[in-house]
PDB file of C-alpha atoms in Angstrom:
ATOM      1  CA  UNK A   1      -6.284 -11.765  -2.876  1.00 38.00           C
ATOM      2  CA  UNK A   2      -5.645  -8.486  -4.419  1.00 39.00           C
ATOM      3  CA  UNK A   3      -8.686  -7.483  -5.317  1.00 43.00           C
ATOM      4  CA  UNK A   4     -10.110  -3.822  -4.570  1.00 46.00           C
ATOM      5  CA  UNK A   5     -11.564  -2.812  -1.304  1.00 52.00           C
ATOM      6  CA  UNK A   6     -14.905  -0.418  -2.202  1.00 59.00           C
ATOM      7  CA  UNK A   7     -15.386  -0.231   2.197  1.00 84.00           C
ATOM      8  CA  UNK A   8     -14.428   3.849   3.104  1.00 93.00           C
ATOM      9  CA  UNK A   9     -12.998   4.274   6.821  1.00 97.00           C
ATOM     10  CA  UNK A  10     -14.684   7.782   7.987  1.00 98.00           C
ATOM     11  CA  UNK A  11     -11.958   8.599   9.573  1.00 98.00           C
ATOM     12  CA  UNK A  12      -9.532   8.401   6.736  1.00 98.00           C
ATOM     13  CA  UNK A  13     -12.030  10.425   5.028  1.00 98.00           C
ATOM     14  CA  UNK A  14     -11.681  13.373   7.633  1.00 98.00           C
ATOM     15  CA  UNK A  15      -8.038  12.825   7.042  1.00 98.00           C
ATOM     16  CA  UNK A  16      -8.856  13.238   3.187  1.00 98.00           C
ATOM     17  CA  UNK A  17     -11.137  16.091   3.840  1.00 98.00           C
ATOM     18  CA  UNK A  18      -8.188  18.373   5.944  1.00 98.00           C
ATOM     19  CA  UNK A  19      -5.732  17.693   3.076  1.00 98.00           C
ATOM     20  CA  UNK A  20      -8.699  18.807   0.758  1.00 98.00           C
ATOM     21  CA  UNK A  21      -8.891  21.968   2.423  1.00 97.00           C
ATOM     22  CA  UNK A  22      -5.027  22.442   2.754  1.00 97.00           C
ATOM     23  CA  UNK A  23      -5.360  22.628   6.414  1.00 98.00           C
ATOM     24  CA  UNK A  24      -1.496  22.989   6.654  1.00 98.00           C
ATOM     25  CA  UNK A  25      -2.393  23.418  10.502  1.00 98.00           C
ATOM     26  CA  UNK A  26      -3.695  20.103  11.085  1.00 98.00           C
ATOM     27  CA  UNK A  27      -1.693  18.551   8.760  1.00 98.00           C
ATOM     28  CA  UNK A  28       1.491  19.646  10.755  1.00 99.00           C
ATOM     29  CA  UNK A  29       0.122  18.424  14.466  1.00 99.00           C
ATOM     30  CA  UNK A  30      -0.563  15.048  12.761  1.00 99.00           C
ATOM     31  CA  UNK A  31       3.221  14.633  11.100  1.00 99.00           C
ATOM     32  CA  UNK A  32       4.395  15.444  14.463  1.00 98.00           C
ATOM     33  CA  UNK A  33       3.356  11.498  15.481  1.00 98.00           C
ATOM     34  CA  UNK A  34       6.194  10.717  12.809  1.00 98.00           C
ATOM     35  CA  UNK A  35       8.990   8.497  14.859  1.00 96.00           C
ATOM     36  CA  UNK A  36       7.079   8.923  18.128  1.00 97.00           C
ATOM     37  CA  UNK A  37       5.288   5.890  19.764  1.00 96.00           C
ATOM     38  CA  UNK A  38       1.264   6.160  19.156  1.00 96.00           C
ATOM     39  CA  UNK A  39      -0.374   9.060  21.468  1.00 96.00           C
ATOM     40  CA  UNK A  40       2.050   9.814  22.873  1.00 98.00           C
ATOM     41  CA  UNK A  41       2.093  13.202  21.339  1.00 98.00           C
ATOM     42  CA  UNK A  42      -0.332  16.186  22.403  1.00 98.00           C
ATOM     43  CA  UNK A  43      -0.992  17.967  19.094  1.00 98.00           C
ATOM     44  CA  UNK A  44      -2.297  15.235  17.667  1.00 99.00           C
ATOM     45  CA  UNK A  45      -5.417  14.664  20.260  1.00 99.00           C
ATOM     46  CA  UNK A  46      -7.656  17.286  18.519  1.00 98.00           C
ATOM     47  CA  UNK A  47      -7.461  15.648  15.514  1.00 98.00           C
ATOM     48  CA  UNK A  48      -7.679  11.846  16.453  1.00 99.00           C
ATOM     49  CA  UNK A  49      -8.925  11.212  19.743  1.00 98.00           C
ATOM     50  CA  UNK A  50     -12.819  12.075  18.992  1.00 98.00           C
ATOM     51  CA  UNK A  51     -12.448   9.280  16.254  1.00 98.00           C
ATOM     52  CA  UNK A  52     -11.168   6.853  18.834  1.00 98.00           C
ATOM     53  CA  UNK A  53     -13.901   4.134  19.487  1.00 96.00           C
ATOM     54  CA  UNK A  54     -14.695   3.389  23.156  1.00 95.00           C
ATOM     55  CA  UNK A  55     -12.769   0.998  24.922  1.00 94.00           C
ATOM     56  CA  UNK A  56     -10.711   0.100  21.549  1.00 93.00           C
ATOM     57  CA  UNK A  57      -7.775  -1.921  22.340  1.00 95.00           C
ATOM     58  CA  UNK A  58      -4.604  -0.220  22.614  1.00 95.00           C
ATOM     59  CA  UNK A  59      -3.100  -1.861  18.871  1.00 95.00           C
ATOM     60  CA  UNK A  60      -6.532  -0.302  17.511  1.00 96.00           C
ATOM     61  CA  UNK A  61      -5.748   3.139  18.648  1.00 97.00           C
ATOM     62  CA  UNK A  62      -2.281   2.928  17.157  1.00 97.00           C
ATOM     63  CA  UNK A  63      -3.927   2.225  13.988  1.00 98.00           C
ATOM     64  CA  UNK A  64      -5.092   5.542  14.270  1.00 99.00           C
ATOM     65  CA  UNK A  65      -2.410   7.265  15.193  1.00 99.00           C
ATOM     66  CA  UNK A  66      -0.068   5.995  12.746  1.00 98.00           C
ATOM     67  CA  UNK A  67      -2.466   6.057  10.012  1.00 99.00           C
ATOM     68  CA  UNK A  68      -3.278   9.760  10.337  1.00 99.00           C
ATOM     69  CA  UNK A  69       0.505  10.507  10.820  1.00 99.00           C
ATOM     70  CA  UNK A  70       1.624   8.752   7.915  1.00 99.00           C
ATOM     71  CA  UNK A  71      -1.212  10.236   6.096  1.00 99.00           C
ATOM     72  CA  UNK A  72       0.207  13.995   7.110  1.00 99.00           C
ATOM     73  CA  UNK A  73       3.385  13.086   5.601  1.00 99.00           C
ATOM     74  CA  UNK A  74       1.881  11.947   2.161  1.00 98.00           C
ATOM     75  CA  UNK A  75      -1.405  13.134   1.714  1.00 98.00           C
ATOM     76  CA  UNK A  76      -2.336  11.245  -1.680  1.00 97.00           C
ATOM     77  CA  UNK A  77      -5.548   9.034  -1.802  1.00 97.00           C
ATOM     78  CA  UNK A  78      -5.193   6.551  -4.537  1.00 95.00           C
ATOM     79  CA  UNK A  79      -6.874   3.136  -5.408  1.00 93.00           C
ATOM     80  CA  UNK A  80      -4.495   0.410  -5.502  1.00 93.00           C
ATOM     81  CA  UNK A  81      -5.906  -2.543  -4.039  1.00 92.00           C
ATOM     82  CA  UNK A  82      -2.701  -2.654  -1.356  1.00 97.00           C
ATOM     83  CA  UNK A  83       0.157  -1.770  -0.518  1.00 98.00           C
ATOM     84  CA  UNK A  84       2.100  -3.834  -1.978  1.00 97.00           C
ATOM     85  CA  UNK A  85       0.829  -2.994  -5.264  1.00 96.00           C
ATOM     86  CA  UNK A  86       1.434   0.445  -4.728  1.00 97.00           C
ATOM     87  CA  UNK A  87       4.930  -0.779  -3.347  1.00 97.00           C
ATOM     88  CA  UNK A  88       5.123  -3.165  -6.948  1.00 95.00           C
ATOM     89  CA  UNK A  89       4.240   0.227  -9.072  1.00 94.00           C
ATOM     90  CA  UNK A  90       7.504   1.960  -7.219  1.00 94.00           C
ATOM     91  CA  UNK A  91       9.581  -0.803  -8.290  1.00 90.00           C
ATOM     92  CA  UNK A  92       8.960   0.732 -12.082  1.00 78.00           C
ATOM     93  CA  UNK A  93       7.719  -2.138 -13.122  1.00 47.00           C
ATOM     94  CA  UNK A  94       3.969  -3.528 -13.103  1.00 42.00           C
ATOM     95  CA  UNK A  95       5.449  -6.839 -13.535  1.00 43.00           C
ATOM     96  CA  UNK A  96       6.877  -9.570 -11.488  1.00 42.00           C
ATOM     97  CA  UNK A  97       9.425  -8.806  -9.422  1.00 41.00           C
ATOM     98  CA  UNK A  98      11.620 -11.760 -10.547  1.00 43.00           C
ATOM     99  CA  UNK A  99      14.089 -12.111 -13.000  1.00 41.00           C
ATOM    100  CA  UNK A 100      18.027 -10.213 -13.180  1.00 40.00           C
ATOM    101  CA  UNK A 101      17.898  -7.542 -11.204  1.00 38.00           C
ATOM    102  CA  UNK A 102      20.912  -5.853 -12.090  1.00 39.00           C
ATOM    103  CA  UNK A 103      18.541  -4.804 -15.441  1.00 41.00           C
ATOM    104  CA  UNK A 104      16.650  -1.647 -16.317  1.00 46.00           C
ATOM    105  CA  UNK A 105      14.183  -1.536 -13.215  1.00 59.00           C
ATOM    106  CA  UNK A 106      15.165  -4.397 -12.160  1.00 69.00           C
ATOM    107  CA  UNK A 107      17.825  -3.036  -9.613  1.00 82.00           C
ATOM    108  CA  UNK A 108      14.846  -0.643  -8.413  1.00 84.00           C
ATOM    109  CA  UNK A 109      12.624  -3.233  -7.940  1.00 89.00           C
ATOM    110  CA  UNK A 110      15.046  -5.442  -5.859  1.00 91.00           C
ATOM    111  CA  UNK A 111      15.448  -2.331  -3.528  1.00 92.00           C
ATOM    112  CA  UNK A 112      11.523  -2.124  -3.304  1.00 95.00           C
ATOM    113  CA  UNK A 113      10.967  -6.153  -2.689  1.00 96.00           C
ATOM    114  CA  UNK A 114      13.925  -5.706   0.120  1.00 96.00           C
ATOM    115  CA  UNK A 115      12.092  -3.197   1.844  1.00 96.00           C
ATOM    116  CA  UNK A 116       8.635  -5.063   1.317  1.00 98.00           C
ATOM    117  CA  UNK A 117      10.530  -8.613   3.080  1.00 98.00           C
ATOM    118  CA  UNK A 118      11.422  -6.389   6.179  1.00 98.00           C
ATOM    119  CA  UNK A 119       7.648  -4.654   5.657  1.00 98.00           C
ATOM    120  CA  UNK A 120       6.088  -8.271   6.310  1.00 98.00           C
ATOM    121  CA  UNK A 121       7.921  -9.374   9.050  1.00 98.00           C
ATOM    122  CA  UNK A 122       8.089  -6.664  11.380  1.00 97.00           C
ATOM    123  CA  UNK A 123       6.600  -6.819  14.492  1.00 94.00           C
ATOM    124  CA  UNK A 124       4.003  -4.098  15.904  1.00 90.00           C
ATOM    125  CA  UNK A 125       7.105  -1.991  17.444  1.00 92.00           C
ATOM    126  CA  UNK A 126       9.056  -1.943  14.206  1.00 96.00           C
ATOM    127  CA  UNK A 127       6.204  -1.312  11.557  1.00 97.00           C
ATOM    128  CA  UNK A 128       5.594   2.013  12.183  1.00 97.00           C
ATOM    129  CA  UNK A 129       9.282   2.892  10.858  1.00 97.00           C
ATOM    130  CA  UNK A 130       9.382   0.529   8.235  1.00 98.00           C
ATOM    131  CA  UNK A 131       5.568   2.043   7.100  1.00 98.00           C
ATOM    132  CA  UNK A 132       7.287   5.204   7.370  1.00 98.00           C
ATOM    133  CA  UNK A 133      10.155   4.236   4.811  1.00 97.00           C
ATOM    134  CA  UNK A 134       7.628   2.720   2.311  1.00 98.00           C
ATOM    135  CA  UNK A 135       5.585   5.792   2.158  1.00 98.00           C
ATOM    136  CA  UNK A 136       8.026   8.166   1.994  1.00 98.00           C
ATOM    137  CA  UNK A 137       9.217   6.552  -0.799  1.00 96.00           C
ATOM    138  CA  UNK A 138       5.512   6.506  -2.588  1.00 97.00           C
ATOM    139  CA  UNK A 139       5.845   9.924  -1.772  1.00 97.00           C
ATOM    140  CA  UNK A 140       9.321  10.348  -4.161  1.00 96.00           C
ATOM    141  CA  UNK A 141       7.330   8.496  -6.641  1.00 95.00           C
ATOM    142  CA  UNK A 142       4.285  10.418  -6.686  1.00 96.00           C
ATOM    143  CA  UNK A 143       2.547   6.909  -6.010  1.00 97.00           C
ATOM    144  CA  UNK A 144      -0.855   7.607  -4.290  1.00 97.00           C
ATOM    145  CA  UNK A 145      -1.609   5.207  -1.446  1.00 98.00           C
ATOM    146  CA  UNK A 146      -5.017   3.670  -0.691  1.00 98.00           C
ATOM    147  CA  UNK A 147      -5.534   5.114   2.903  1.00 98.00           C
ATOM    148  CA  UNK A 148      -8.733   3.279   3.635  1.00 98.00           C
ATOM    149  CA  UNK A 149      -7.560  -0.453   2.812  1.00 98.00           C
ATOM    150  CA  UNK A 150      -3.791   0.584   4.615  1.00 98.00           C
ATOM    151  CA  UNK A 151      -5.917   1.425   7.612  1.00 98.00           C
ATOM    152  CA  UNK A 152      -8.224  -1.414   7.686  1.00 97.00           C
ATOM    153  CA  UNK A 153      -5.038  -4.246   7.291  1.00 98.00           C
ATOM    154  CA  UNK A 154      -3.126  -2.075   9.795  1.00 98.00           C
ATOM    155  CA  UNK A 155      -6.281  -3.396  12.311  1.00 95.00           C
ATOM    156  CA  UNK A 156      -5.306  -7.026  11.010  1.00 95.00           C
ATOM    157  CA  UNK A 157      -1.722  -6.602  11.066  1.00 96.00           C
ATOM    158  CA  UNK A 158      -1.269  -8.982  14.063  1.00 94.00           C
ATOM    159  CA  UNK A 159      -3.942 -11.747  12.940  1.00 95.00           C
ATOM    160  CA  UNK A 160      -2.374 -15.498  12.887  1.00 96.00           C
ATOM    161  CA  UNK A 161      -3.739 -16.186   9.541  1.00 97.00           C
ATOM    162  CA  UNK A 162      -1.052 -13.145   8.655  1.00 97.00           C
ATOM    163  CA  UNK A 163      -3.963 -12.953   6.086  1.00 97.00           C
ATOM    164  CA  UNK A 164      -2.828  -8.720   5.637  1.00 98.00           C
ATOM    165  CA  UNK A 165       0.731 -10.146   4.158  1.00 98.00           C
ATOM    166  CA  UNK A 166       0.162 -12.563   2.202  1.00 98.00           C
ATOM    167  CA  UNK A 167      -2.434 -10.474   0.415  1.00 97.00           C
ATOM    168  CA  UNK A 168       0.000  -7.519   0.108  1.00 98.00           C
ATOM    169  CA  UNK A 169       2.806 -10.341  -0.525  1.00 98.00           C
ATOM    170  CA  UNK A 170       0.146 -11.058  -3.666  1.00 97.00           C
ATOM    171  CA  UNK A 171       0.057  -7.246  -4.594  1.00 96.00           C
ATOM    172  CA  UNK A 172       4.034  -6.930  -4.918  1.00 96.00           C
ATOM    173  CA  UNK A 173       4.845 -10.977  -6.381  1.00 95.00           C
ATOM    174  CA  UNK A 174       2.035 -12.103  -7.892  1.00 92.00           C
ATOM    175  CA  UNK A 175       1.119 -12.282 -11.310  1.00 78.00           C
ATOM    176  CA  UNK A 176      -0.631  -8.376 -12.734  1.00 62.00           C
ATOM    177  CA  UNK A 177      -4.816  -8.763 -12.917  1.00 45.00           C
ATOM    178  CA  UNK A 178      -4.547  -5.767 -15.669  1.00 48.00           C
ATOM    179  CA  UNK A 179      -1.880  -7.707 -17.728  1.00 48.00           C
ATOM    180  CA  UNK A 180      -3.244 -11.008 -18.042  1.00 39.00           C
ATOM    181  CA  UNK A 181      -6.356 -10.491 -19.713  1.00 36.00           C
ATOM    182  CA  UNK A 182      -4.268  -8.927 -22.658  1.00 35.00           C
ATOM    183  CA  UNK A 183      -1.456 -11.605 -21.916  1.00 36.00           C
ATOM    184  CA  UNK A 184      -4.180 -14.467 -22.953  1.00 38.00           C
ATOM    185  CA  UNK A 185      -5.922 -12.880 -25.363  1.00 39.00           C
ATOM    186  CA  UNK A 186      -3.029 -12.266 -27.228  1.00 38.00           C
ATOM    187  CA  UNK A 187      -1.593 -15.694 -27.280  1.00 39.00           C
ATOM    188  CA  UNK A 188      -5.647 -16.727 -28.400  1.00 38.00           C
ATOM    189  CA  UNK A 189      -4.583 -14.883 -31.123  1.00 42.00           C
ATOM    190  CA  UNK A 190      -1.347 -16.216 -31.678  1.00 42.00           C
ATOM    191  CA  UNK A 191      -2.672 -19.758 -31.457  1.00 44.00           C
ATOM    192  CA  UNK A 192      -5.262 -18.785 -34.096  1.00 45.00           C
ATOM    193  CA  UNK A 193      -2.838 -17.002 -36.593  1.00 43.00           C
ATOM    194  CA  UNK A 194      -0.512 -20.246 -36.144  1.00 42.00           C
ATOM    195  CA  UNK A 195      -3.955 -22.390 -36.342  1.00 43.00           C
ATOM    196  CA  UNK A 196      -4.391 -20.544 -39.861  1.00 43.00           C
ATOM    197  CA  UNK A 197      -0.976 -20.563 -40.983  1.00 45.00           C
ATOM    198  CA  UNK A 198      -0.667 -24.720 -41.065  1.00 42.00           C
ATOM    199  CA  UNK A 199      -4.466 -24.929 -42.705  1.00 44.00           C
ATOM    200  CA  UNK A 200      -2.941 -22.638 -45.272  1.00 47.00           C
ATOM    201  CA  UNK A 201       0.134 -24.366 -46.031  1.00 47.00           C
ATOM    202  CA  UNK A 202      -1.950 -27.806 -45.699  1.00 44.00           C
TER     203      UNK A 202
END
């Protein structure tokens, strides 16, 4: 469920392509969307409106709108597969989120999974603050974000299936693609150094 997106959103990559060029300008109009309800807020037209499809639904054009805005505030392209995995790597931990959180980075990981919980189940008029909170604090961490695949769940935020959090649910709780590979192979090994260890003493 985690698995990496390899679909671009053009206009993410005009987003990409002003903090490329350091447009500080357009960077600044788009940050002022920050806290305000979706176009609602002038400067911002230039830069969004002649991405706007025709006749998109009104929780479409928020997408863009909060998208870009967030975007302005941390302009970092990265490649994790979700949020939540980028949410997991703030934690300080690329492992589970379980076990005693009052240890090492476990008390920064609780903080992180809190802040996920209230992620998943806000509603369309609370996720753009909550968003807001998550990637400000990528931002602290120097954690890139995967703009493309934020933008494309954002569109299937509202779905029944609620497909968008249980996959990013998968990103923060489930068990690390990178680790387990090494995980098995070594207790392969450890089987076969214990396999060799009673045919010796046999």
């Amino acid at each position: 469920m985690t698995e990496l997106t390899s679909r671009k959103v053009p206009f993410v990559e005009r987003l990409e392509d002003l903090a490329n060029r350091e447009d500080r300008g357009a960077l600044a109009a788009l940050r002022r969307g920050l806290g305000q309800p979706a176009g609602t807020v002038s400067a911002m037209y230039p830069w969004v409106v002649p991405w706007l499809p025709e006749n998109c639904p009104p929780w479409t054009e928020a997408t863009y709108y909060t998208v870009a805005s967030l975007f302005a505030l941390h302009p970092s392209s990265g490649r994790d597969a979700n949020l939540g995995v980028s949410l997991r790597r703030a934690g300080g931990s690329d492992s589970s989120a379980g076990g005693d959180a009052g240890e090492g980075s476990g008390g920064a990981m609780a903080s992180v999974e809190r802040r996920l919980v209230a992620l998943l189940a806000a509603n369309s008029e609370d996720l753009p603050g909550l968003l807001r909170q998550a990637i400000s604090l990528l931002r602290s961490k120097e954690i890139p974000v995967n703009w493309h695949q934020l933008f494309l769940d954002l569109q299937q935020w509202g779905a029944p299936s609620r497909r968008v959090q249980r996959t990013w649910a998968a990103g923060f709780w489930g068990r690390s693609a990178e680790q387990d590979p090494a995980s098995e192979d070594s207790a392969v090994d450890q089987n076969d150094s214990s396999s060799e260890n009673t045919e010796g003493e046999a």
